[in-house]
Every structure is written in structure tokens, then in C-alpha cells.
GROMACS .gro file of C-alpha atoms in nm:
model
  497
    1MET     CA    1   2.277  30.690  12.879
    2GLN     CA    2   2.283  30.551  12.555
    3GLU     CA    3   1.867  30.569  12.446
    4TRP     CA    4   1.939  30.924  12.644
    5ILE     CA    5   2.180  31.032  12.307
    6ILE     CA    6   1.936  30.806  12.021
    7ALA     CA    7   1.625  31.001  12.120
    8MET     CA    8   1.820  31.350  12.134
    9LEU     CA    9   1.933  31.276  11.767
   10VAL     CA   10   1.614  31.197  11.624
   11VAL     CA   11   1.399  31.469  11.781
   12SER     CA   12   1.672  31.678  11.641
   13ILE     CA   13   1.609  31.467  11.288
   14LEU     CA   14   1.238  31.580  11.263
   15LEU     CA   15   1.312  31.914  11.419
   16ILE     CA   16   1.508  32.027  11.107
   17LEU     CA   17   1.297  31.789  10.865
   18ARG     CA   18   0.985  31.939  10.977
   19ASP     CA   19   1.213  32.338  10.916
   20MET     CA   20   1.271  32.199  10.578
   21ALA     CA   21   0.978  32.106  10.462
   22LYS     CA   22   0.881  32.466  10.558
   23THR     CA   23   1.131  32.596  10.369
   24VAL     CA   24   1.065  32.387  10.085
   25PHE     CA   25   0.638  32.409  10.054
   26SER     CA   26   0.682  32.805  10.213
   27GLY     CA   27   0.483  33.057  10.011
   28LYS     CA   28   0.245  32.759   9.820
   29THR     CA   29  -0.195  32.823   9.788
   30LYS     CA   30  -0.385  32.586   9.709
   31GLU     CA   31  -0.518  32.902   9.472
   32LYS     CA   32  -0.160  32.911   9.307
   33GLU     CA   33   0.080  32.629   9.303
   34GLU     CA   34   0.440  32.740   9.096
   35MET     CA   35   0.780  32.610   9.071
   36LEU     CA   36   0.995  32.871   8.977
   37PRO     CA   37   1.356  32.795   8.836
   38LEU     CA   38   1.599  32.669   9.106
   39CYS     CA   39   1.976  32.803   9.063
   40GLU     CA   40   2.344  32.611   9.250
   41SER     CA   41   2.260  32.953   9.475
   42HIS     CA   42   1.893  32.919   9.638
   43PRO     CA   43   1.942  33.045   9.965
   44GLN     CA   44   1.725  32.801  10.071
   45LYS     CA   45   1.954  32.485   9.938
   46GLU     CA   46   2.279  32.690  10.138
   47LYS     CA   47   2.002  32.599  10.459
   48VAL     CA   48   2.038  32.232  10.403
   49GLU     CA   49   2.419  32.244  10.391
   50ARG     CA   50   2.441  32.441  10.616
   51TYR     CA   51   2.185  32.176  10.857
   52ALA     CA   52   2.513  31.891  10.712
   53ALA     CA   53   2.681  32.092  10.783
   54SER     CA   54   2.602  32.057  11.166
   55PHE     CA   55   2.614  31.741  11.196
   56ARG     CA   56   2.915  31.652  11.025
   57LYS     CA   57   3.060  31.870  11.268
   58LEU     CA   58   2.873  31.669  11.527
   59ALA     CA   59   3.017  31.347  11.426
   60ASP     CA   60   3.334  31.524  11.453
   61THR     CA   61   3.345  31.708  11.766
   62PHE     CA   62   3.234  31.277  11.869
   63TYR     CA   63   3.514  31.116  11.660
   64GLY     CA   64   3.759  31.362  11.784
   65MET     CA   65   3.715  31.215  12.185
   66PRO     CA   66   3.907  30.984  12.336
   67TYR     CA   67   3.918  30.644  12.185
   68ARG     CA   68   3.880  30.350  12.378
   69LYS     CA   69   4.211  30.234  12.631
   70GLU     CA   70   4.281  29.870  12.647
   71PHE     CA   71   4.459  29.873  12.970
   72LEU     CA   72   4.458  30.066  13.312
   73SER     CA   73   4.548  30.467  13.350
   74GLY     CA   74   4.808  30.550  13.584
   75GLY     CA   75   4.594  30.753  13.785
   76GLN     CA   76   4.333  30.432  13.743
   77LEU     CA   77   4.741  30.266  13.896
   78ASN     CA   78   4.820  30.506  14.164
   79ARG     CA   79   4.412  30.525  14.331
   80ILE     CA   80   4.390  30.137  14.323
   81ILE     CA   81   4.738  30.141  14.536
   82SER     CA   82   4.596  30.395  14.679
   83ASP     CA   83   4.276  30.284  14.869
   84THR     CA   84   4.471  29.926  14.866
   85SER     CA   85   4.785  30.119  15.137
   86ALA     CA   86   4.484  30.287  15.316
   87ALA     CA   87   4.294  29.961  15.377
   88VAL     CA   88   4.613  29.758  15.493
   89CYS     CA   89   4.879  29.849  15.552
   90SER     CA   90   4.802  30.215  15.793
   91ARG     CA   91   4.779  29.965  16.117
   92CYS     CA   92   5.107  29.770  16.004
   93TYR     CA   93   5.454  29.801  16.182
   94GLN     CA   94   5.634  29.847  15.861
   95ARG     CA   95   5.488  30.147  15.673
   96GLU     CA   96   5.685  30.353  15.766
   97ILE     CA   97   5.975  30.123  15.608
   98CYS     CA   98   5.813  30.018  15.336
   99TRP     CA   99   5.647  30.385  15.264
  100GLY     CA  100   5.898  30.563  15.408
  101GLU     CA  101   6.247  30.479  15.309
  102HIS     CA  102   6.190  30.225  15.067
  103ALA     CA  103   5.848  30.371  14.909
  104GLY     CA  104   5.984  30.371  14.494
  105GLU     CA  105   6.049  29.984  14.521
  106THR     CA  106   5.724  29.937  14.696
  107MET     CA  107   5.522  30.149  14.432
  108ARG     CA  108   5.744  29.969  14.192
  109GLY     CA  109   5.661  29.628  14.238
  110SER     CA  110   5.263  29.706  14.346
  111GLU     CA  111   5.205  29.852  14.007
  112ASN     CA  112   5.334  29.504  13.830
  113MET     CA  113   5.152  29.274  14.008
  114ILE     CA  114   4.855  29.432  13.853
  115ARG     CA  115   4.972  29.525  13.515
  116THR     CA  116   5.118  29.100  13.574
  117MET     CA  117   4.676  29.084  13.662
  118GLU     CA  118   4.567  29.283  13.385
  119GLU     CA  119   4.855  29.081  13.160
  120GLY     CA  120   4.585  28.748  13.297
  121ASN     CA  121   4.893  28.499  13.257
  122GLU     CA  122   4.775  28.282  13.646
  123GLU     CA  123   5.189  28.179  13.606
  124ASN     CA  124   5.318  28.517  13.620
  125ILE     CA  125   5.011  28.637  13.892
  126GLN     CA  126   5.171  28.377  14.041
  127ARG     CA  127   5.529  28.450  14.022
  128ALA     CA  128   5.483  28.807  14.147
  129ARG     CA  129   5.229  28.709  14.495
  130SER     CA  130   5.548  28.445  14.611
  131GLU     CA  131   5.815  28.728  14.522
  132TRP     CA  132   5.580  29.038  14.712
  133MET     CA  133   5.552  28.798  15.036
  134ARG     CA  134   5.938  28.756  15.126
  135ALA     CA  135   5.875  29.157  15.111
  136CYS     CA  136   5.436  29.188  15.273
  137GLY     CA  137   5.459  29.097  15.648
  138ARG     CA  138   5.045  29.156  15.519
  139SER     CA  139   5.110  29.052  15.128
  140ALA     CA  140   4.769  28.759  15.183
  141GLN     CA  141   4.511  29.113  15.268
  142TYR     CA  142   4.726  29.360  15.062
  143PHE     CA  143   4.674  29.157  14.774
  144GLN     CA  144   4.315  29.018  14.803
  145VAL     CA  145   4.243  29.385  14.843
  146LEU     CA  146   4.493  29.470  14.555
  147ASN     CA  147   4.301  29.188  14.401
  148GLU     CA  148   3.950  29.345  14.410
  149GLY     CA  149   4.099  29.728  14.351
  150PHE     CA  150   4.212  29.593  14.013
  151ARG     CA  151   3.833  29.417  13.975
  152GLU     CA  152   3.660  29.690  13.960
  153GLU     CA  153   3.858  29.949  13.774
  154ARG     CA  154   3.875  29.711  13.512
  155GLN     CA  155   3.445  29.682  13.504
  156ASN     CA  156   3.491  30.074  13.524
  157LEU     CA  157   3.752  30.035  13.198
  158VAL     CA  158   3.493  29.795  13.043
  159TRP     CA  159   3.180  30.033  13.083
  160ASP     CA  160   3.352  30.329  12.938
  161ASN     CA  161   3.467  30.109  12.616
  162ARG     CA  162   3.147  30.025  12.588
  163MET     CA  163   3.001  30.439  12.604
  164ILE     CA  164   3.311  30.532  12.350
  165GLU     CA  165   3.127  30.259  12.124
  166SER     CA  166   2.831  30.397  12.141
  167ARG     CA  167   2.968  30.783  12.086
  168LEU     CA  168   3.157  30.674  11.775
  169ALA     CA  169   2.781  30.452  11.674
  170VAL     CA  170   2.641  30.775  11.723
  171ALA     CA  171   2.892  30.990  11.525
  172GLN     CA  172   2.882  30.757  11.258
  173GLN     CA  173   2.524  30.771  11.197
  174LEU     CA  174   2.537  31.228  11.218
  175THR     CA  175   2.793  31.070  10.933
  176GLU     CA  176   2.541  30.940  10.746
  177ILE     CA  177   2.325  31.164  10.786
  178SER     CA  178   2.484  31.475  10.686
  179ARG     CA  179   2.568  31.279  10.379
  180ILE     CA  180   2.203  31.178  10.331
  181MET     CA  181   2.075  31.542  10.349
  182ASP     CA  182   2.418  31.703  10.129
  183HIS     CA  183   2.241  31.465   9.874
  184MET     CA  184   1.924  31.604   9.930
  185ALA     CA  185   1.972  31.978   9.899
  186GLU     CA  186   2.109  31.840   9.507
  187GLU     CA  187   1.792  31.671   9.429
  188LEU     CA  188   1.573  31.863   9.546
  189TYR     CA  189   1.593  32.137   9.354
  190ASP     CA  190   1.664  31.981   9.022
  191ILE     CA  191   1.274  32.047   8.998
  192MET     CA  192   1.234  32.268   8.696
  193PRO     CA  193   0.914  32.352   8.478
  194ALA     CA  194   0.911  32.127   8.167
  195ASP     CA  195   1.035  32.314   7.792
  196GLN     CA  196   0.767  32.562   7.684
  197GLN     CA  197   0.699  32.314   7.350
  198PHE     CA  198   0.686  32.016   7.595
  199GLN     CA  199   0.405  32.181   7.824
  200GLU     CA  200   0.214  32.263   7.498
  201ASP     CA  201   0.260  31.902   7.259
  202LEU     CA  202   0.159  31.728   7.624
  203LYS     CA  203  -0.150  31.980   7.705
  204LYS     CA  204  -0.318  31.884   7.318
  205ALA     CA  205  -0.281  31.561   7.340
  206LEU     CA  206  -0.408  31.517   7.734
  207ARG     CA  207  -0.654  31.690   7.664
  208LYS     CA  208  -0.795  31.481   7.368
  209LYS     CA  209  -0.831  31.241   7.656
  210HIS     CA  210  -1.055  31.520   7.901
  211VAL     CA  211  -0.824  31.619   8.039
  212LEU     CA  212  -0.625  31.938   8.142
  213VAL     CA  213  -0.251  32.016   8.307
  214LYS     CA  214  -0.212  32.275   8.492
  215ASN     CA  215   0.185  32.236   8.569
  216VAL     CA  216   0.512  32.029   8.445
  217TRP     CA  217   0.748  31.975   8.583
  218VAL     CA  218   1.104  31.823   8.507
  219MET     CA  219   1.341  31.662   8.640
  220ASP     CA  220   1.666  31.517   8.462
  221LYS     CA  221   1.882  31.255   8.663
  222ILE     CA  222   2.223  31.237   8.573
  223GLU     CA  223   2.190  30.926   8.420
  224GLY     CA  224   1.958  31.028   8.226
  225ARG     CA  225   1.658  30.830   8.388
  226ARG     CA  226   1.387  31.145   8.365
  227GLN     CA  227   1.071  31.217   8.593
  228ILE     CA  228   0.788  31.461   8.494
  229PHE     CA  229   0.550  31.604   8.742
  230LEU     CA  230   0.187  31.670   8.674
  231ASN     CA  231  -0.040  31.885   8.822
  232LEU     CA  232  -0.385  31.701   8.657
  233ARG     CA  233  -0.724  31.657   8.616
  234ALA     CA  234  -0.980  31.450   8.413
  235ARG     CA  235  -1.284  31.731   8.325
  236SER     CA  236  -1.635  31.713   8.440
  237GLY     CA  237  -1.790  31.407   8.512
  238GLN     CA  238  -1.523  31.168   8.303
  239CYS     CA  239  -1.220  30.937   8.523
  240VAL     CA  240  -0.915  30.837   8.288
  241SER     CA  241  -0.691  30.571   8.421
  242MET     CA  242  -0.299  30.675   8.416
  243THR     CA  243  -0.223  30.367   8.166
  244GLU     CA  244  -0.369  30.581   7.914
  245ILE     CA  245  -0.146  30.910   8.040
  246ALA     CA  246   0.177  30.745   8.088
  247GLN     CA  247   0.105  30.587   7.711
  248ILE     CA  248   0.068  30.883   7.543
  249LEU     CA  249   0.370  31.068   7.787
  250SER     CA  250   0.630  30.787   7.678
  251ARG     CA  251   0.514  30.897   7.283
  252ILE     CA  252   0.610  31.247   7.285
  253CYS     CA  253   0.884  31.199   7.591
  254GLY     CA  254   1.038  30.953   7.326
  255SER     CA  255   1.107  30.695   7.560
  256SER     CA  256   0.944  30.463   7.854
  257MET     CA  257   0.689  30.689   8.129
  258THR     CA  258   0.543  30.436   8.433
  259PRO     CA  259   0.367  30.603   8.753
  260ASP     CA  260   0.592  30.576   9.045
  261ALA     CA  261   0.468  30.270   9.265
  262GLY     CA  262   0.190  30.328   9.474
  263SER     CA  263   0.040  30.643   9.298
  264ARG     CA  264  -0.306  30.671   9.147
  265SER     CA  265  -0.537  30.408   8.923
  266ILE     CA  266  -0.722  30.721   8.822
  267VAL     CA  267  -0.796  31.127   8.695
  268ASN     CA  268  -1.072  31.241   8.835
  269GLY     CA  269  -1.240  31.581   8.863
  270ASP     CA  270  -1.024  31.725   9.173
  271PHE     CA  271  -0.631  31.846   9.064
  272ARG     CA  272  -0.381  31.612   9.208
  273MET     CA  273   0.007  31.655   9.182
  274VAL     CA  274   0.148  31.262   8.967
  275HIS     CA  275   0.468  31.177   8.966
  276PHE     CA  276   0.559  30.951   8.643
  277VAL     CA  277   0.973  30.776   8.634
  278GLU     CA  278   1.119  30.657   8.267
  279ASP     CA  279   1.025  30.250   8.304
  280VAL     CA  280   1.298  30.057   8.418
  281SER     CA  281   1.476  29.797   8.110
  282TYR     CA  282   1.457  29.468   8.315
  283GLN     CA  283   1.283  29.270   8.504
  284MET     CA  284   1.387  29.036   8.773
  285LEU     CA  285   1.162  28.741   8.969
  286TYR     CA  286   1.306  28.552   9.225
  287GLY     CA  287   1.230  28.220   9.510
  288VAL     CA  288   1.345  28.060   9.802
  289ALA     CA  289   1.416  27.758   9.963
  290ARG     CA  290   1.494  27.718  10.341
  291LEU     CA  291   1.528  27.413  10.561
  292THR     CA  292   1.563  27.456  10.924
  293ARG     CA  293   1.798  27.296  11.104
  294GLU     CA  294   1.687  26.959  11.300
  295ALA     CA  295   1.555  26.994  11.604
  296GLU     CA  296   1.518  27.401  11.602
  297LYS     CA  297   1.123  27.511  11.504
  298VAL     CA  298   1.271  27.805  11.386
  299SER     CA  299   1.552  27.944  11.073
  300GLY     CA  300   1.805  28.210  11.218
  301ASP     CA  301   1.749  28.342  10.877
  302ASN     CA  302   1.571  28.565  10.741
  303TYR     CA  303   1.554  28.769  10.375
  304ILE     CA  304   1.415  29.048  10.183
  305CYS     CA  305   1.333  29.116   9.833
  306ARG     CA  306   1.185  29.469   9.748
  307GLN     CA  307   1.180  29.669   9.418
  308GLU     CA  308   1.254  29.990   9.506
  309GLU     CA  309   1.178  30.354   9.322
  310ASP     CA  310   1.498  30.504   9.214
  311GLY     CA  311   1.481  30.125   8.983
  312ARG     CA  312   1.661  29.933   9.250
  313PHE     CA  313   1.618  29.604   9.331
  314PHE     CA  314   1.788  29.427   9.661
  315LEU     CA  315   1.788  29.099   9.810
  316CYS     CA  316   1.915  29.062  10.076
  317LEU     CA  317   1.998  28.807  10.273
  318SER     CA  318   2.129  28.767  10.685
  319ASP     CA  319   2.248  28.478  10.884
  320GLY     CA  320   2.185  28.537  11.269
  321MET     CA  321   2.465  28.377  11.500
  322GLY     CA  322   2.324  28.033  11.649
  323SER     CA  323   2.031  27.856  11.575
  324GLY     CA  324   1.673  27.870  11.686
  325ILE     CA  325   1.456  28.203  11.800
  326GLU     CA  326   1.807  28.362  11.934
  327ALA     CA  327   1.897  28.373  11.583
  328PHE     CA  328   1.549  28.472  11.440
  329LYS     CA  329   1.493  28.724  11.674
  330GLU     CA  330   1.875  28.846  11.539
  331SER     CA  331   1.927  28.830  11.183
  332GLU     CA  332   1.591  28.991  11.154
  333ILE     CA  333   1.695  29.312  11.328
  334VAL     CA  334   1.917  29.303  11.019
  335VAL     CA  335   1.718  29.273  10.757
  336GLU     CA  336   1.443  29.487  10.930
  337LEU     CA  337   1.618  29.745  10.942
  338LEU     CA  338   1.804  29.709  10.576
  339GLU     CA  339   1.458  29.767  10.415
  340GLN     CA  340   1.406  30.036  10.572
  341PHE     CA  341   1.726  30.160  10.528
  342LEU     CA  342   1.649  30.073  10.186
  343GLU     CA  343   1.296  30.155  10.044
  344SER     CA  344   1.423  30.525  10.198
  345GLY     CA  345   1.679  30.604   9.911
  346PHE     CA  346   2.008  30.499  10.101
  347SER     CA  347   2.317  30.316   9.923
  348GLN     CA  348   2.337  29.974   9.987
  349GLU     CA  349   2.698  30.076  10.181
  350THR     CA  350   2.541  30.313  10.379
  351ALA     CA  351   2.224  30.079  10.543
  352ALA     CA  352   2.499  29.844  10.631
  353ARG     CA  353   2.669  30.026  10.793
  354MET     CA  354   2.359  30.205  10.941
  355VAL     CA  355   2.266  29.835  11.097
  356ASN     CA  356   2.642  29.790  11.201
  357SER     CA  357   2.658  30.066  11.458
  358ALA     CA  358   2.164  29.971  11.546
  359LEU     CA  359   2.338  29.635  11.625
  360LEU     CA  360   2.608  29.861  11.884
  361LEU     CA  361   2.417  30.062  11.992
  362LYS     CA  362   2.180  29.763  12.146
  363GLY     CA  363   2.476  29.724  12.350
  364ARG     CA  364   2.362  29.317  12.369
  365GLU     CA  365   2.648  29.034  12.427
  366GLY     CA  366   2.745  28.855  12.131
  367MET     CA  367   2.481  28.939  11.867
  368PHE     CA  368   2.592  28.968  11.544
  369SER     CA  369   2.463  28.884  11.188
  370THR     CA  370   2.645  28.831  10.871
  371VAL     CA  371   2.522  29.078  10.578
  372ASP     CA  372   2.492  29.005  10.245
  373ILE     CA  373   2.338  29.289   9.956
  374CYS     CA  374   2.241  29.290   9.615
  375ALA     CA  375   2.155  29.526   9.482
  376VAL     CA  376   2.037  29.503   9.025
  377ASP     CA  377   1.961  29.863   8.914
  378LEU     CA  378   1.746  29.752   8.674
  379TYR     CA  379   1.787  30.071   8.384
  380THR     CA  380   2.126  29.920   8.328
  381GLY     CA  381   2.158  29.520   8.456
  382ILE     CA  382   2.460  29.689   8.684
  383CYS     CA  383   2.505  29.471   9.011
  384ASP     CA  384   2.610  29.551   9.341
  385PHE     CA  385   2.784  29.313   9.559
  386LEU     CA  386   2.778  29.434  10.041
  387LYS     CA  387   2.945  29.158  10.149
  388ALA     CA  388   3.017  29.129  10.588
  389GLY     CA  389   3.059  28.818  10.699
  390ALA     CA  390   2.873  28.615  10.460
  391SER     CA  391   2.862  28.344  10.186
  392SER     CA  392   3.021  28.324   9.860
  393THR     CA  393   2.702  28.467   9.573
  394PHE     CA  394   2.705  28.278   9.277
  395ILE     CA  395   2.542  28.445   8.912
  396LYS     CA  396   2.480  28.163   8.686
  397ARG     CA  397   2.476  28.227   8.298
  398ASP     CA  398   2.424  28.043   8.013
  399HIS     CA  399   2.767  27.803   8.066
  400TRP     CA  400   2.942  27.909   8.312
  401VAL     CA  401   2.985  28.008   8.702
  402GLU     CA  402   3.144  28.295   8.881
  403SER     CA  403   3.107  28.327   9.227
  404ILE     CA  404   3.173  28.650   9.492
  405ALA     CA  405   3.321  28.528   9.776
  406SER     CA  406   3.314  28.693  10.089
  407GLU     CA  407   3.647  28.774  10.380
  408ASN     CA  408   3.471  29.046  10.648
  409LEU     CA  409   3.360  29.015  11.016
  410ALA     CA  410   3.026  29.023  11.080
  411ALA     CA  411   2.806  29.307  11.147
  412GLY     CA  412   2.820  29.389  11.502
  413LEU     CA  413   3.059  29.270  11.608
  414VAL     CA  414   3.357  29.567  11.589
  415GLN     CA  415   3.229  29.960  11.534
  416GLN     CA  416   3.385  30.041  11.217
  417LEU     CA  417   3.324  29.769  10.973
  418ASP     CA  418   3.478  29.689  10.681
  419PHE     CA  419   3.287  29.494  10.401
  420ASP     CA  420   3.352  29.350  10.066
  421THR     CA  421   3.172  29.484   9.795
  422ALA     CA  422   3.202  29.406   9.378
  423SER     CA  423   2.985  29.504   9.064
  424ARG     CA  424   2.907  29.282   8.806
  425LYS     CA  425   2.708  29.359   8.430
  426LEU     CA  426   2.438  29.127   8.401
  427TYR     CA  427   2.276  28.991   8.125
  428HIS     CA  428   1.888  28.836   7.998
  429GLY     CA  429   1.858  28.518   8.078
  430ASP     CA  430   2.093  28.547   8.427
  431TYR     CA  431   2.081  28.383   8.794
  432LEU     CA  432   2.177  28.543   9.130
  433ILE     CA  433   2.197  28.212   9.393
  434MET     CA  434   2.231  28.396   9.756
  435MET     CA  435   2.292  28.120   9.979
  436THR     CA  436   2.345  28.089  10.392
  437ASP     CA  437   2.670  27.942  10.562
  438GLY     CA  438   2.432  27.639  10.647
  439VAL     CA  439   2.440  27.501  10.240
  440LEU     CA  440   2.801  27.531  10.190
  441ASP     CA  441   2.942  27.396  10.532
  442ALA     CA  442   2.763  27.061  10.417
  443LEU     CA  443   2.936  27.005  10.119
  444PRO     CA  444   3.282  26.899  10.121
  445ALA     CA  445   3.512  27.078  10.294
  446GLU     CA  446   3.842  27.275  10.052
  447ARG     CA  447   3.621  27.258   9.811
  448GLU     CA  448   3.296  27.440   9.890
  449GLU     CA  449   3.278  27.628   9.641
  450GLU     CA  450   3.415  27.425   9.328
  451THR     CA  451   3.135  27.136   9.392
  452MET     CA  452   2.814  27.439   9.402
  453LYS     CA  453   2.958  27.507   9.076
  454GLU     CA  454   2.874  27.220   8.978
  455ILE     CA  455   2.571  27.203   9.143
  456ILE     CA  456   2.415  27.479   9.023
  457MET     CA  457   2.525  27.356   8.651
  458ASP     CA  458   2.377  27.067   8.768
  459VAL     CA  459   2.062  27.194   8.791
  460ARG     CA  460   1.770  27.204   8.480
  461GLU     CA  461   1.576  27.371   8.646
  462LYS     CA  462   1.472  27.758   8.479
  463GLU     CA  463   1.251  27.901   8.745
  464PRO     CA  464   1.411  27.957   9.076
  465ARG     CA  465   1.205  27.845   9.333
  466GLU     CA  466   1.260  27.556   9.184
  467MET     CA  467   1.592  27.616   9.124
  468GLY     CA  468   1.661  27.681   9.461
  469ARG     CA  469   1.503  27.361   9.561
  470GLY     CA  470   1.706  27.124   9.392
  471ILE     CA  471   2.024  27.287   9.483
  472LEU     CA  472   1.905  27.212   9.849
  473GLU     CA  473   1.826  26.890   9.734
  474ARG     CA  474   2.170  26.772   9.592
  475VAL     CA  475   2.377  26.924   9.900
  476LEU     CA  476   2.167  26.706  10.125
  477GLY     CA  477   2.268  26.468   9.956
  478TYR     CA  478   2.658  26.536  10.090
  479SER     CA  479   2.552  26.556  10.401
  480ASP     CA  480   2.281  26.171  10.453
  481TYR     CA  481   1.940  26.482  10.427
  482HIS     CA  482   2.021  26.561  10.750
  483ALA     CA  483   2.028  26.981  10.790
  484ARG     CA  484   2.287  27.056  11.049
  485ASP     CA  485   2.219  27.384  11.028
  486ASP     CA  486   1.964  27.583  10.926
  487MET     CA  487   2.009  27.641  10.500
  488THR     CA  488   1.835  27.910  10.308
  489VAL     CA  489   1.893  27.936   9.915
  490VAL     CA  490   1.757  28.279   9.752
  491VAL     CA  491   1.770  28.208   9.358
  492ALA     CA  492   1.655  28.535   9.111
  493GLY     CA  493   1.687  28.573   8.778
  494LEU     CA  494   1.668  28.864   8.512
  495TRP     CA  495   1.503  28.913   8.208
  496LYS     CA  496   1.490  29.194   7.931
  497LYS     CA  497   1.121  29.360   7.944
   0.00000   0.00000   0.00000
């Protein structure tokens, strides 16, 4: 059932994205590539917004359905008692007494026994059973059949709750998709033809480099980050590097521009669309130091470090439950999903929530992993932290160290996962130091963070990887050089370009 729901959801999204692609690119031909100014009331933008509203309405429908139940309903109790009575009491000579003149007392006694079973207190169960023995000649048989009925209904309740959790996870996915589509509707039609004077200056400058420009479009972000799309080609027989074009574009724009990641390296004789973005102000270098728990061959920790097209640098660290290959598989799923969502342009909170709902949809008992994300805006140096069950992250600057702690549960444990979030401004020369709990747990109890700050200040290495190794070496000194858990330290330094 779960797989069917997910499959239908995926198919629906693909069909909608196909329709959106047709909407956006309809009317374009090879002979004519023009983009008209678009306004807030553009009909195709409104169509995308209607798609988003449909997803929200569908999610609200899922949310409006009954939530999980902790106890059996009155109808389930009546069904258990009715089936037990039919199996045990139908041929009992006292039936007319128990289910006749004393029917109310018999019903209440049976309900009380079932509720006592739900509580799970063996002492109370034995007391209720003893009281029943004084009134029923077939108490042992009655209790056995009643207990079997109770266990069957209880198992049905467990499965119903799992389906409810899966439904809520899908609803959460639909809500996030609607948010993404709303965001897409805002950005999709913000591209405008460049100012005429700007186009003329750029075409004139590029002609000197034997590059012909057919169209110029500009998209200015709210944050002031400019993106420029050029439809261009080199004159016959010429090849011009993208670096040269970026230098000319930067001079005319008055700000440093660079080709988008994955862009072509040269321009040849065919007209091509090239995307330029405003260059970032900072760069990050990172290194990782790791130790696997003794007697294990595989670490249960996983991480990713990558820069995205929007100028954000992500560091993600996940610690799977336990150690060994099972823990590795759990944390691997988390980091792979996070990487895919972040690469698609999701915010770190949206990505983490979708990972949490994906873990719940898998329905695997006891599967959970910590989520630890640092997202650094390389334009501004602002770092956003998001944690779920993760160890503290440390910031080192000159002669002081700050810690960012987490108190919330790991992903995959609860339906509505809360995150610990924080933001800090980073400066040239600052270091981010992330680690799994195996590192802090090796330090003296009650003073883990204070001891780690002292260790970080004591490390003299400047290169991130060597700094991580230095931290691990000092931590091992507190545990007689035995790794009692997987240990991973990720260090990243921020420098001005």
C-alpha cells in the first residue's frame, strides 16, 4: 500500500512537471528565441500556483483524516467480547444468567479486563482474572479466547497506526512540494530582457573578441545577486574561452561574474545559451578525520561537503544508530537523500523534513540517524545550523571557541520532527568543526563541551584535515587510545576570495 501511494505521487509530480515544461517552453522555435517581459499576473505563473494549491489541498485532506490511536475503540471492545461470548458462552448452562439478568455486570467486567490488558500491568491482570474466576465457571477458557481476541485487535491497531504515519509522511511531502512549486512560480517568470544600453555595450565589447550575442536576459535576486543569460556564438572558425567572456561581463556589470557550475568552457560557432552568476565572496576548504569503532570494519558515520549553484556551501554529517554495516546503511540513506534534496535547491529544513518522512515511509523498526547540517552563504558568510539528535558543532575564531548544541530527537523517530536551528556570521579565517557523538562521549562526563573547547584551542594545525586529526589524537588520549564508538570530525575553514 505504501509503495502504491509513493508511486502514484511520483507519477503525478512527473506529469505536472512535464506540463509545466510545455507551458514554459511552448512557442519557442529554433528560428525565434525571444523572451517577453512577464508580470505578476502572467497566466502561466497562475497555472503553476494553481498546481501548488492543489497539492496543498491534497495534503490538507490527508492531515484531516483520523490520527493514530493509543487504545482500542469501543467498537473493537464489543467485537472482542461478542466473539468470545459466541465461542465460550454459547453452550454454557449459566449463559442465561451471565448474559441475561447480569448482562451489564458481565459486559463491564469483560471491558475492564481488556483495558487492564492494554495497560500491561501483570499484577492488575492477575487481580482482574481472579475476580473473574469467582463469577465464571469457564474463566480459564474465557480469558484465553478474550486474550487472543485482544492481541489480534491490538495488532490491527498497530498496523492502522503505521498506515496513518505513512499517510502523514506523504502529506508532509505534498506540503513541501507545494512550497517548492510556489517558489518556482516566483522565480520562473522573473527573467527579463536586459536594459537596451547594457545589451549594446555588451554586444560591442564581445564583438571585439569575435563573439556574437543574440539575446541577453537578466534575473536580479532580492538579495542583490545578479544572474545573466546570454545566447551567443563565436564567429566562424573562432573559439573563445568562457573566462574571457566572464571578464568582459564583469567589467560592464561592475561586479564579478562567473559561468554557472557545469557550464561550457568555450564558445564555438553554434548559438548556445550560457548562464552567468555573480561570483561568491568567500571560499571554503574542508578536511575529514575518522576512526572506526574497535572490532568493526565499517564506520556508521557518513558525511557530505559540497557547494551548490546558489552560493551555499553545505556540510552534512549523520550518525547511524549503533555501529557497523547496519549503522552505515542508515546514515548513508540520510546523507544521500540530503544531498539529492539540497542539490535540487531545497532549504536545509525542507530537505531534513523530507528525509525524516522518507525514513518513516520505509517502515523499518528502529531505523533512525542524527541529522547535522551547516549551510554557509558564501556571499555573506552567514551560517545556518540545523540539528536533530546531533552532537555540538564548534566555531573557532582567533582566541575563542563557541558551541552550537542540539537537544531534539534523531530523524526517523517521530512524525513531526523538530529541529534545533541557529545562525552565526562567519568571518575570514573562521573554522567550523562538526563531530559525531563518539568523539564527545570519549571525553570526561559532564565536561564534554568545555574539554572539547580546550582541545580545539590547543590544536595548532591550520589545514582543516590536519586540524581534525589533531583533535582526534587528543580525544583518544582521554579513552586510553581505544575507539569505543565511531568517531568522525569534519573541519571547514572560511576564507575571503
